[in-house]
Coordinates of C-alpha atoms in Angstrom, one line a residue:
Chain A
M7 CA -22.0 20.9 25.0
A8 CA -25.5 20.2 23.6
T9 CA -25.4 23.2 21.4
A10 CA -22.0 22.3 20.1
Q11 CA -23.4 18.9 19.2
Q12 CA -26.3 20.5 17.4
G13 CA -24.0 22.8 15.5
I14 CA -21.9 19.9 14.2
L15 CA -25.0 18.0 13.1
D16 CA -26.2 21.1 11.3
L17 CA -22.9 21.4 9.5
L18 CA -23.2 17.8 8.2
S19 CA -26.9 18.1 7.3
P20 CA -27.6 17.1 3.7
Y21 CA -29.5 20.3 2.9
P22 CA -27.8 23.5 1.7
P23 CA -26.8 25.3 4.9
G24 CA -25.1 22.0 5.8
W25 CA -22.4 20.4 3.8
G26 CA -23.5 16.8 4.0
G27 CA -24.9 16.9 0.5
V28 CA -21.7 18.1 -1.0
L29 CA -19.7 15.4 0.8
L30 CA -22.1 12.7 -0.4
A31 CA -22.0 14.0 -3.9
G32 CA -18.2 13.9 -3.6
A33 CA -18.4 10.3 -2.3
V34 CA -20.5 9.4 -5.3
S35 CA -18.1 10.9 -7.8
T36 CA -15.2 9.1 -5.9
V37 CA -17.0 5.8 -6.4
A38 CA -17.8 6.7 -10.1
I39 CA -14.2 7.6 -10.9
S40 CA -12.9 4.5 -9.2
A41 CA -15.4 2.2 -10.9
C42 CA -14.7 3.6 -14.4
A43 CA -10.9 3.5 -13.8
F44 CA -11.2 0.0 -12.5
A45 CA -13.1 -1.1 -15.6
I46 CA -10.5 0.5 -17.9
G47 CA -7.7 -1.0 -15.9
L48 CA -9.4 -4.4 -16.2
L49 CA -9.5 -4.1 -20.0
L50 CA -5.9 -2.8 -20.2
G51 CA -4.8 -5.5 -17.7
T52 CA -6.4 -8.3 -19.6
G53 CA -4.9 -7.2 -22.9
G54 CA -1.5 -6.7 -21.1
A55 CA -1.5 -10.1 -19.5
L56 CA -2.5 -11.9 -22.7
G57 CA 0.1 -9.8 -24.5
K58 CA 2.9 -10.7 -22.0
L59 CA 2.0 -14.4 -22.3
S60 CA 1.6 -14.3 -26.1
G61 CA 5.3 -14.9 -26.7
N62 CA 5.8 -12.0 -29.0
R63 CA 9.1 -10.5 -27.8
M64 CA 8.6 -7.0 -29.0
L65 CA 5.1 -6.8 -27.4
R66 CA 6.4 -8.3 -24.1
L67 CA 9.3 -5.8 -24.0
M68 CA 6.9 -2.8 -24.4
L69 CA 4.5 -4.2 -21.8
D70 CA 7.4 -4.8 -19.4
L71 CA 8.4 -1.2 -19.8
Y72 CA 4.8 -0.1 -19.1
T73 CA 4.3 -2.2 -16.0
T74 CA 7.7 -1.5 -14.5
L75 CA 7.6 2.2 -15.1
I76 CA 4.1 2.7 -13.8
R77 CA 4.7 0.6 -10.7
A78 CA 8.0 2.3 -9.9
V79 CA 6.9 6.0 -10.0
P80 CA 5.0 7.6 -7.2
E81 CA 1.3 7.8 -7.9
L82 CA 1.0 11.5 -7.3
I83 CA 3.8 12.2 -9.9
L84 CA 2.1 9.8 -12.3
I85 CA -1.3 11.5 -11.9
V86 CA 0.1 15.0 -12.3
G87 CA 2.5 14.1 -15.1
L88 CA -0.1 12.0 -17.1
Y89 CA -2.7 14.7 -16.5
Y90 CA -0.5 17.3 -18.2
A91 CA 1.0 15.0 -20.8
G92 CA -2.4 13.6 -21.6
T93 CA -4.2 16.8 -22.2
D94 CA -1.2 18.4 -23.9
G95 CA -0.7 15.4 -26.2
L96 CA -4.4 15.3 -27.1
N97 CA -4.4 19.0 -28.1
R98 CA -1.2 18.6 -30.1
L99 CA -2.8 15.7 -31.9
L100 CA -5.9 17.8 -32.6
A101 CA -3.7 20.6 -33.9
V102 CA -2.0 18.2 -36.3
L103 CA -5.4 17.1 -37.5
E104 CA -6.3 20.8 -37.7
L105 CA -9.1 20.5 -35.2
P106 CA -9.8 23.1 -32.5
P107 CA -8.2 22.4 -29.1
V108 CA -10.5 20.9 -26.4
N109 CA -10.7 21.4 -22.7
V110 CA -10.5 18.0 -21.2
N111 CA -13.2 17.3 -18.7
G112 CA -11.8 16.6 -15.2
F113 CA -13.7 13.4 -14.8
V114 CA -12.5 12.0 -18.1
A115 CA -8.9 12.9 -17.3
A116 CA -9.1 11.5 -13.8
V117 CA -10.6 8.2 -15.1
A118 CA -8.1 7.9 -18.0
V119 CA -5.1 8.5 -15.8
L120 CA -6.2 6.2 -12.9
G121 CA -7.3 3.6 -15.4
F122 CA -3.9 3.7 -17.1
V123 CA -2.1 3.2 -13.8
Q124 CA -4.5 0.4 -12.7
G125 CA -3.9 -1.3 -16.0
A126 CA -0.2 -1.8 -15.2
Y127 CA -1.0 -3.4 -11.8
M128 CA -3.8 -5.5 -13.2
T129 CA -1.5 -6.8 -16.0
E130 CA 0.7 -8.4 -13.3
V131 CA -2.2 -9.7 -11.2
L132 CA -3.9 -11.3 -14.2
R133 CA -0.7 -12.7 -15.6
G134 CA 0.0 -14.4 -12.3
A135 CA -3.6 -15.7 -12.2
I136 CA -3.4 -17.1 -15.7
L137 CA 0.0 -18.8 -15.0
A138 CA -1.6 -20.5 -12.0
I139 CA -4.1 -22.3 -14.1
P140 CA -3.1 -26.0 -14.6
V141 CA -1.8 -26.4 -18.1
G142 CA -3.9 -29.5 -18.6
Q143 CA -7.1 -27.5 -18.5
I144 CA -6.0 -25.3 -21.4
E145 CA -4.6 -28.3 -23.3
A146 CA -7.9 -30.1 -22.8
A147 CA -9.7 -27.1 -24.3
K148 CA -7.4 -27.0 -27.2
A149 CA -7.9 -30.8 -27.7
F150 CA -11.6 -30.2 -27.9
G151 CA -10.9 -27.8 -30.8
M152 CA -11.9 -24.6 -29.0
G153 CA -10.8 -21.4 -30.7
P154 CA -8.9 -18.8 -28.7
V155 CA -12.0 -16.7 -28.0
L156 CA -14.1 -19.5 -26.8
R157 CA -11.2 -20.9 -24.8
F158 CA -10.8 -17.6 -23.1
R159 CA -14.5 -17.3 -22.3
R160 CA -15.2 -20.8 -21.2
V161 CA -12.0 -22.0 -19.6
L162 CA -9.4 -19.3 -19.0
L163 CA -11.7 -16.7 -17.5
P164 CA -13.6 -18.9 -15.0
A165 CA -10.4 -20.6 -14.0
L166 CA -8.4 -17.4 -13.5
L167 CA -11.1 -15.4 -11.5
P168 CA -10.6 -17.3 -8.2
N169 CA -6.9 -16.7 -8.5
A170 CA -7.1 -13.1 -9.5
L171 CA -9.9 -11.9 -7.2
P172 CA -7.9 -11.2 -4.0
G173 CA -5.4 -9.1 -6.1
L174 CA -8.2 -7.3 -7.9
A175 CA -9.9 -6.6 -4.6
N176 CA -6.7 -5.0 -3.3
L177 CA -6.5 -2.9 -6.5
W178 CA -10.0 -1.7 -6.1
M179 CA -9.2 -0.6 -2.5
S180 CA -6.1 1.2 -3.7
V181 CA -7.9 3.0 -6.6
T182 CA -10.7 4.3 -4.3
K183 CA -7.9 5.7 -2.2
D184 CA -5.8 6.9 -5.1
S185 CA -8.7 8.8 -6.5
A186 CA -8.2 11.2 -3.6
L187 CA -5.0 12.3 -5.3
V188 CA -7.1 13.6 -8.2
A189 CA -8.0 16.4 -5.8
V190 CA -4.5 17.7 -6.3
V191 CA -5.2 18.4 -10.0
G192 CA -8.4 20.0 -9.1
Y193 CA -11.3 17.6 -9.8
Q194 CA -14.0 17.8 -7.2
E195 CA -14.4 14.4 -5.6
L196 CA -14.7 13.6 -1.9
A197 CA -11.2 14.8 -0.8
L198 CA -11.5 18.2 -2.5
A199 CA -15.2 18.6 -1.5
T200 CA -14.1 18.1 2.1
R201 CA -11.4 20.7 1.8
L202 CA -13.8 23.2 0.4
A203 CA -16.3 22.5 3.1
G204 CA -13.6 22.9 5.7
A205 CA -12.2 26.0 4.2
S206 CA -15.6 27.8 4.1
T207 CA -16.7 26.8 7.6
K208 CA -13.3 26.5 9.4
H209 CA -14.5 23.2 10.9
Y210 CA -11.8 21.2 9.3
F211 CA -11.7 18.5 11.9
V212 CA -15.3 17.6 11.6
F213 CA -15.3 17.5 7.9
F214 CA -12.1 15.5 7.5
L215 CA -13.3 13.0 10.1
A216 CA -16.6 12.7 8.3
S217 CA -15.0 12.1 4.9
A218 CA -12.5 9.6 6.4
L219 CA -15.6 7.7 7.7
L220 CA -17.1 7.9 4.3
Y221 CA -14.0 6.4 2.7
L222 CA -14.0 3.7 5.4
A223 CA -17.6 2.9 4.6
I224 CA -16.7 2.5 1.0
T225 CA -13.9 0.2 1.9
L226 CA -16.0 -1.9 4.3
V227 CA -18.9 -2.3 1.9
S228 CA -16.4 -3.2 -0.9
N229 CA -15.0 -5.9 1.4
V230 CA -18.4 -7.5 1.8
V231 CA -19.1 -7.3 -2.0
F232 CA -15.8 -8.9 -2.8
K233 CA -16.4 -11.7 -0.3
L234 CA -19.8 -12.4 -2.0
I235 CA -18.2 -12.4 -5.5
E236 CA -15.4 -14.7 -4.3
G237 CA -18.0 -17.1 -2.9
R238 CA -19.7 -17.0 -6.3
V239 CA -16.5 -17.6 -8.5
R240 CA -15.3 -20.3 -6.1
R241 CA -18.6 -22.2 -6.2
G242 CA -18.0 -25.9 -6.6
Q243 CA -14.4 -25.7 -5.5
P244 CA -13.4 -27.8 -2.4
R245 CA -13.0 -25.6 0.6
L246 CA -9.8 -25.7 2.6
A247 CA -10.3 -26.8 6.2
Chain B
M2 CA 13.8 19.1 -23.2
S3 CA 16.0 21.5 -21.4
F4 CA 17.8 21.0 -18.2
T5 CA 19.6 24.3 -17.8
W6 CA 17.4 25.1 -14.8
I7 CA 19.3 22.5 -12.8
S8 CA 22.3 24.7 -12.5
S9 CA 20.3 27.3 -10.6
Y10 CA 18.0 25.0 -8.7
W11 CA 20.3 22.3 -7.5
P12 CA 20.6 23.5 -3.9
L13 CA 16.8 23.5 -3.7
L14 CA 16.7 20.0 -5.2
L15 CA 19.2 18.8 -2.6
T16 CA 17.2 20.2 0.3
G17 CA 14.0 18.7 -1.2
A18 CA 15.7 15.3 -1.5
W19 CA 16.9 15.6 2.1
Q20 CA 13.3 16.4 3.3
T21 CA 12.0 13.4 1.4
V22 CA 14.6 11.1 2.8
C23 CA 13.9 12.5 6.3
L24 CA 10.2 11.9 6.0
L25 CA 10.8 8.4 4.8
V26 CA 13.3 7.5 7.6
I27 CA 11.2 9.0 10.3
S28 CA 8.0 7.4 9.3
V29 CA 9.6 4.0 8.7
V30 CA 11.6 3.9 12.0
F31 CA 8.8 5.2 14.3
G32 CA 6.1 3.4 12.3
F33 CA 8.0 0.1 12.7
V34 CA 8.2 0.5 16.5
L35 CA 4.5 1.3 16.7
A36 CA 3.8 -1.6 14.3
I37 CA 5.5 -4.1 16.6
G38 CA 3.3 -3.0 19.4
L39 CA 0.2 -3.2 17.3
A40 CA 1.1 -6.6 15.9
F41 CA 1.7 -8.1 19.4
A42 CA -1.5 -6.5 20.6
Q43 CA -3.4 -8.4 17.9
V44 CA -1.6 -11.7 18.3
S45 CA -1.3 -12.0 22.0
G46 CA -3.3 -9.2 23.5
G47 CA -6.5 -9.4 25.6
R48 CA -9.9 -8.8 24.0
L49 CA -9.9 -5.0 24.4
T50 CA -6.4 -4.4 23.1
R51 CA -7.0 -6.8 20.2
L52 CA -10.2 -4.8 19.3
L53 CA -8.4 -1.5 19.6
A54 CA -5.4 -2.6 17.5
R55 CA -7.7 -4.1 14.9
S56 CA -9.8 -0.9 14.6
Y57 CA -6.7 1.2 14.3
C58 CA -5.4 -0.9 11.4
T59 CA -8.8 -0.9 9.7
F60 CA -9.2 2.8 10.0
F61 CA -5.7 3.7 8.7
R62 CA -5.8 1.1 6.0
G63 CA -9.4 2.0 4.9
T64 CA -8.9 5.7 4.4
P65 CA -6.7 7.6 2.0
L66 CA -3.4 8.8 3.3
L67 CA -4.2 12.2 1.8
I68 CA -7.3 12.5 4.0
Q69 CA -5.3 11.4 7.1
L70 CA -2.7 14.0 6.4
W71 CA -5.3 16.8 5.9
L72 CA -7.2 15.6 9.0
L73 CA -4.1 16.1 11.0
Y74 CA -2.8 19.3 9.3
Y75 CA -6.0 21.2 8.9
G76 CA -8.2 19.5 11.5
V77 CA -5.9 18.9 14.5
G78 CA -3.8 21.8 13.4
S79 CA -6.7 24.1 13.7
L80 CA -7.7 22.7 17.1
L81 CA -4.1 22.8 18.6
P82 CA -3.9 26.6 19.2
M83 CA -7.0 26.2 21.5
V84 CA -4.9 24.1 23.9
P85 CA -3.9 26.6 26.7
G86 CA -0.3 27.4 26.9
I87 CA 0.7 25.6 23.8
R88 CA 1.7 28.7 21.9
Q89 CA 4.2 29.6 24.6
S90 CA 5.6 26.1 24.8
L91 CA 8.9 24.9 23.6
F92 CA 7.4 22.7 20.9
W93 CA 5.3 25.4 19.2
P94 CA 7.8 26.1 16.4
I95 CA 7.8 22.4 15.5
L96 CA 4.0 22.0 15.9
R97 CA 3.4 24.8 13.5
E98 CA 5.2 23.2 10.6
G99 CA 3.7 21.1 7.9
F100 CA 6.6 18.8 8.2
F101 CA 5.6 17.7 11.7
F102 CA 2.1 16.8 10.6
A103 CA 3.4 15.0 7.5
A104 CA 5.8 13.0 9.6
V105 CA 3.1 12.0 12.2
S106 CA 0.5 11.0 9.6
F107 CA 3.0 9.0 7.5
T108 CA 4.2 7.3 10.7
L109 CA 0.7 6.4 11.8
N110 CA -0.2 5.2 8.3
Y111 CA 2.9 3.1 7.8
A112 CA 2.4 1.5 11.2
A113 CA -1.0 0.3 10.3
Y114 CA 0.2 -1.4 7.1
E115 CA 3.4 -2.8 8.7
A116 CA 1.4 -4.2 11.7
E117 CA -0.6 -6.4 9.3
V118 CA 2.6 -7.7 7.8
L119 CA 4.2 -8.4 11.2
R120 CA 1.0 -10.0 12.5
G121 CA 1.2 -12.5 9.7
A122 CA 4.9 -13.0 10.2
L123 CA 4.4 -13.6 14.0
L124 CA 1.9 -16.2 13.3
A125 CA 4.2 -17.8 10.7
V126 CA 7.0 -18.5 13.1
P127 CA 7.3 -22.3 13.4
K128 CA 5.7 -23.5 16.6
G129 CA 8.5 -25.9 17.3
E130 CA 11.0 -23.1 17.6
L131 CA 8.9 -21.3 20.2
E132 CA 8.4 -24.6 22.1
A133 CA 12.2 -25.2 22.0
G134 CA 12.7 -21.8 23.5
R135 CA 10.2 -22.6 26.3
A136 CA 11.8 -25.9 26.9
F137 CA 15.1 -24.1 27.5
G138 CA 13.3 -22.2 30.2
L139 CA 13.2 -18.8 28.5
S140 CA 10.7 -16.4 30.1
P141 CA 7.9 -15.1 27.8
W142 CA 9.7 -11.7 27.5
M143 CA 13.0 -13.3 26.7
L144 CA 11.3 -15.7 24.2
T145 CA 9.7 -12.8 22.4
R146 CA 12.9 -10.8 22.3
R147 CA 15.3 -13.5 21.4
I148 CA 13.2 -15.8 19.2
W149 CA 9.7 -14.8 18.3
L150 CA 10.2 -11.2 17.1
P151 CA 13.6 -11.7 15.3
R152 CA 12.3 -14.7 13.5
A153 CA 9.1 -12.9 12.5
I154 CA 11.1 -9.9 11.2
R155 CA 13.3 -12.2 9.2
I156 CA 10.2 -13.8 7.7
A157 CA 8.7 -10.5 6.9
L158 CA 11.8 -8.9 5.4
P159 CA 10.8 -9.1 1.7
T160 CA 7.4 -7.7 2.4
I161 CA 8.9 -4.9 4.6
A162 CA 11.1 -3.9 1.6
G163 CA 8.0 -3.6 -0.5
E164 CA 6.2 -1.6 2.2
I165 CA 9.1 0.9 2.5
V166 CA 9.0 1.5 -1.3
M167 CA 5.3 2.1 -1.1
Q168 CA 5.9 4.5 1.7
L169 CA 8.6 6.3 -0.4
K170 CA 6.0 6.6 -3.2
A171 CA 3.6 8.2 -0.7
T172 CA 6.0 10.9 0.5
P173 CA 5.2 13.4 -2.4
L174 CA 1.8 14.0 -0.7
A175 CA 3.6 16.1 1.9
F176 CA 3.8 19.0 -0.6
T177 CA 0.1 19.6 -0.1
V178 CA 0.9 20.7 3.5
T179 CA 3.7 23.1 2.5
V180 CA 6.6 20.7 3.1
M181 CA 9.4 21.6 0.7
D182 CA 10.1 18.0 -0.4
L183 CA 11.5 16.9 -3.7
Y184 CA 8.2 16.9 -5.4
A185 CA 7.4 20.4 -4.1
V186 CA 10.7 21.6 -5.6
A187 CA 9.6 20.1 -9.0
N188 CA 6.4 22.0 -8.6
K189 CA 8.2 25.2 -7.9
V190 CA 10.5 24.8 -10.9
R191 CA 7.4 24.3 -13.0
Q192 CA 5.8 27.5 -11.8
D193 CA 9.0 29.4 -12.3
T194 CA 10.2 28.1 -15.6
L195 CA 6.9 26.7 -17.1
L196 CA 8.8 23.5 -17.8
V197 CA 6.4 20.6 -17.0
Y198 CA 8.1 17.4 -17.8
E199 CA 11.8 18.0 -17.1
P200 CA 11.5 18.6 -13.3
L201 CA 9.1 15.6 -13.0
L202 CA 11.6 13.5 -14.9
V203 CA 14.5 14.5 -12.6
V204 CA 12.5 13.8 -9.5
T205 CA 11.3 10.5 -10.8
L206 CA 14.9 9.4 -11.5
F207 CA 15.7 10.2 -7.9
Y208 CA 12.8 8.1 -6.6
L209 CA 13.9 5.2 -8.9
A210 CA 17.5 5.5 -7.5
L211 CA 16.2 5.5 -4.0
T212 CA 14.0 2.4 -4.7
A213 CA 17.1 0.6 -6.1
V214 CA 19.1 1.5 -3.0
I215 CA 16.3 0.1 -0.7
A216 CA 16.1 -3.1 -2.8
R217 CA 19.9 -3.5 -2.6
V218 CA 20.0 -2.9 1.2
F219 CA 17.2 -5.5 1.8
R220 CA 18.8 -8.0 -0.5
S221 CA 22.0 -7.9 1.5
L222 CA 20.0 -8.0 4.8
E223 CA 18.2 -11.1 3.5
A224 CA 21.5 -12.6 2.5
Q225 CA 22.8 -12.4 6.1
V226 CA 20.9 -15.6 7.0
P227 CA 21.8 -18.6 4.9
V228 CA 18.7 -20.4 3.8
R229 CA 18.5 -24.1 2.9
R230 CA 16.3 -24.8 -0.1

C-alpha cells in the first residue's frame, strides 16, 4: 500500500516525470480564459443592459434575440458552432479585404466564444439590477444636472453592484466550469490537460480526481473573494437581521 | 444551406433524439429521488448526515460536469474491470457502455443542484401548515409525506422547470463518451458531409422544441393549484 501511495504522489509531482505541473498550468489557463471571458461578458452585458433599457425598439429587438438565443441553446453546441462560425467568418472577412487567412489562436477563440455567451447572461443580470434601483436616485442625479456618463459612474454603477453581485458570482462559477467545454474544440486547459495526463499514464482516476479538486479549489476561493467584494460594495448599507 | 442529408440521416437523428430524451428522463427522475434524500438530510438530518450531504452538493456543484463524466467513464471505468467476477456478471454489457456512465454522472450532478432547490423549498413551507398537521396528530413521517414534501415541491416547481432545461442543455456532453446522442449525430453528419452549420441548426431546433415542451408541461402543472394573489 505504501508503495502505491508513493506512486500516486510521484504521478502528481510538479516536476516533469510527474504531471502536477501540467495540471497546474492547465488550471492557470482555465482561470485566465474564465477571467478574460468574464471581462468581455461584463462589457457586452453592460452595453446590452443599457441598450435594452434605452427604449430604442430596434436595438431592444436585436438584443432580445441575442439573449434569448444564447440562453436557449446548449453551451456545447454554442461553443462548437461559434468556434467554427467565428474562425470561418473572420477568414471570409479577411478574404474580402484581400488579406491572407489567419489561424485563430485557441485561447483567443475560447475567450471570444465564452465571452459572447457570458454577455447574454450578464445583460439580463445587469438589466434586472438596474431596474431594481429606486427611480428617485436616478431622478435626483438628473435634477443635479449630471450627464449620462457621470450619472452612470457615480449613481448607477454603485447602486447596481450590490443587486448584481450574486448573479455575477453565479456567472463566474458557471464560466469556470463552462471553460472545461473548450477542451472539446481542442484548447489545452485543465480538462484537456487532465485527459492527456490520464491517457499517457493510464491512471485516469487519480488525475480526474485531482483536477476535480483543482476546480473545487477555484470555486471555493472564488466564493471567499466574492463574499469580500460583496462586503465592500454593500458598505454603509443597513444589514438585515 | 442544404438539408438534403436529412433524407438519409433521419433514422440516425431519431435514435439520437431518443438517446437524448432517455438521458434527460433517467437523470431527472433518479436525480430527483436522490435530491429529496439529500435535501432532507440537510434540513433535518443529524450532524454527520448534514455534513455529508453538504459536501456532496459542494463537490458536484463546484466541479464541471465534463470532469465528473470523465472521472466516471475513464477513471472508474478503468478501475471496474479489476473488480473480480464483474466481467462475467449479468451487468457487464451495461457497465461497458458510455451511456451507463453518462446516465450515472448526469443523475449525480442533477441531484446536487436539485437538492439545493428542494432544501430552500422545504425551509420555505409556512410553519403554520406544519403545525396544523402536527395538531391533527400526524406522525412525522405522515406529515412529511402528506404536507411538507408536496408543499415544498409545489413551491419549487418553477425552479425545477429551469433546472430540467439546464439538464437538457448539458446532455450533449455525453457524446464525449461515445454515446450516440443527438449532438453526436450532428457531429457524424459533419464528418461525413463536411456541412458544419446545418446539422447543428437542426439539432438546436430540436432542443428548443423540447425546452418549449418542458415549459408547457410545467405551466400546466403549476396551473393545477389555484393561487390567490
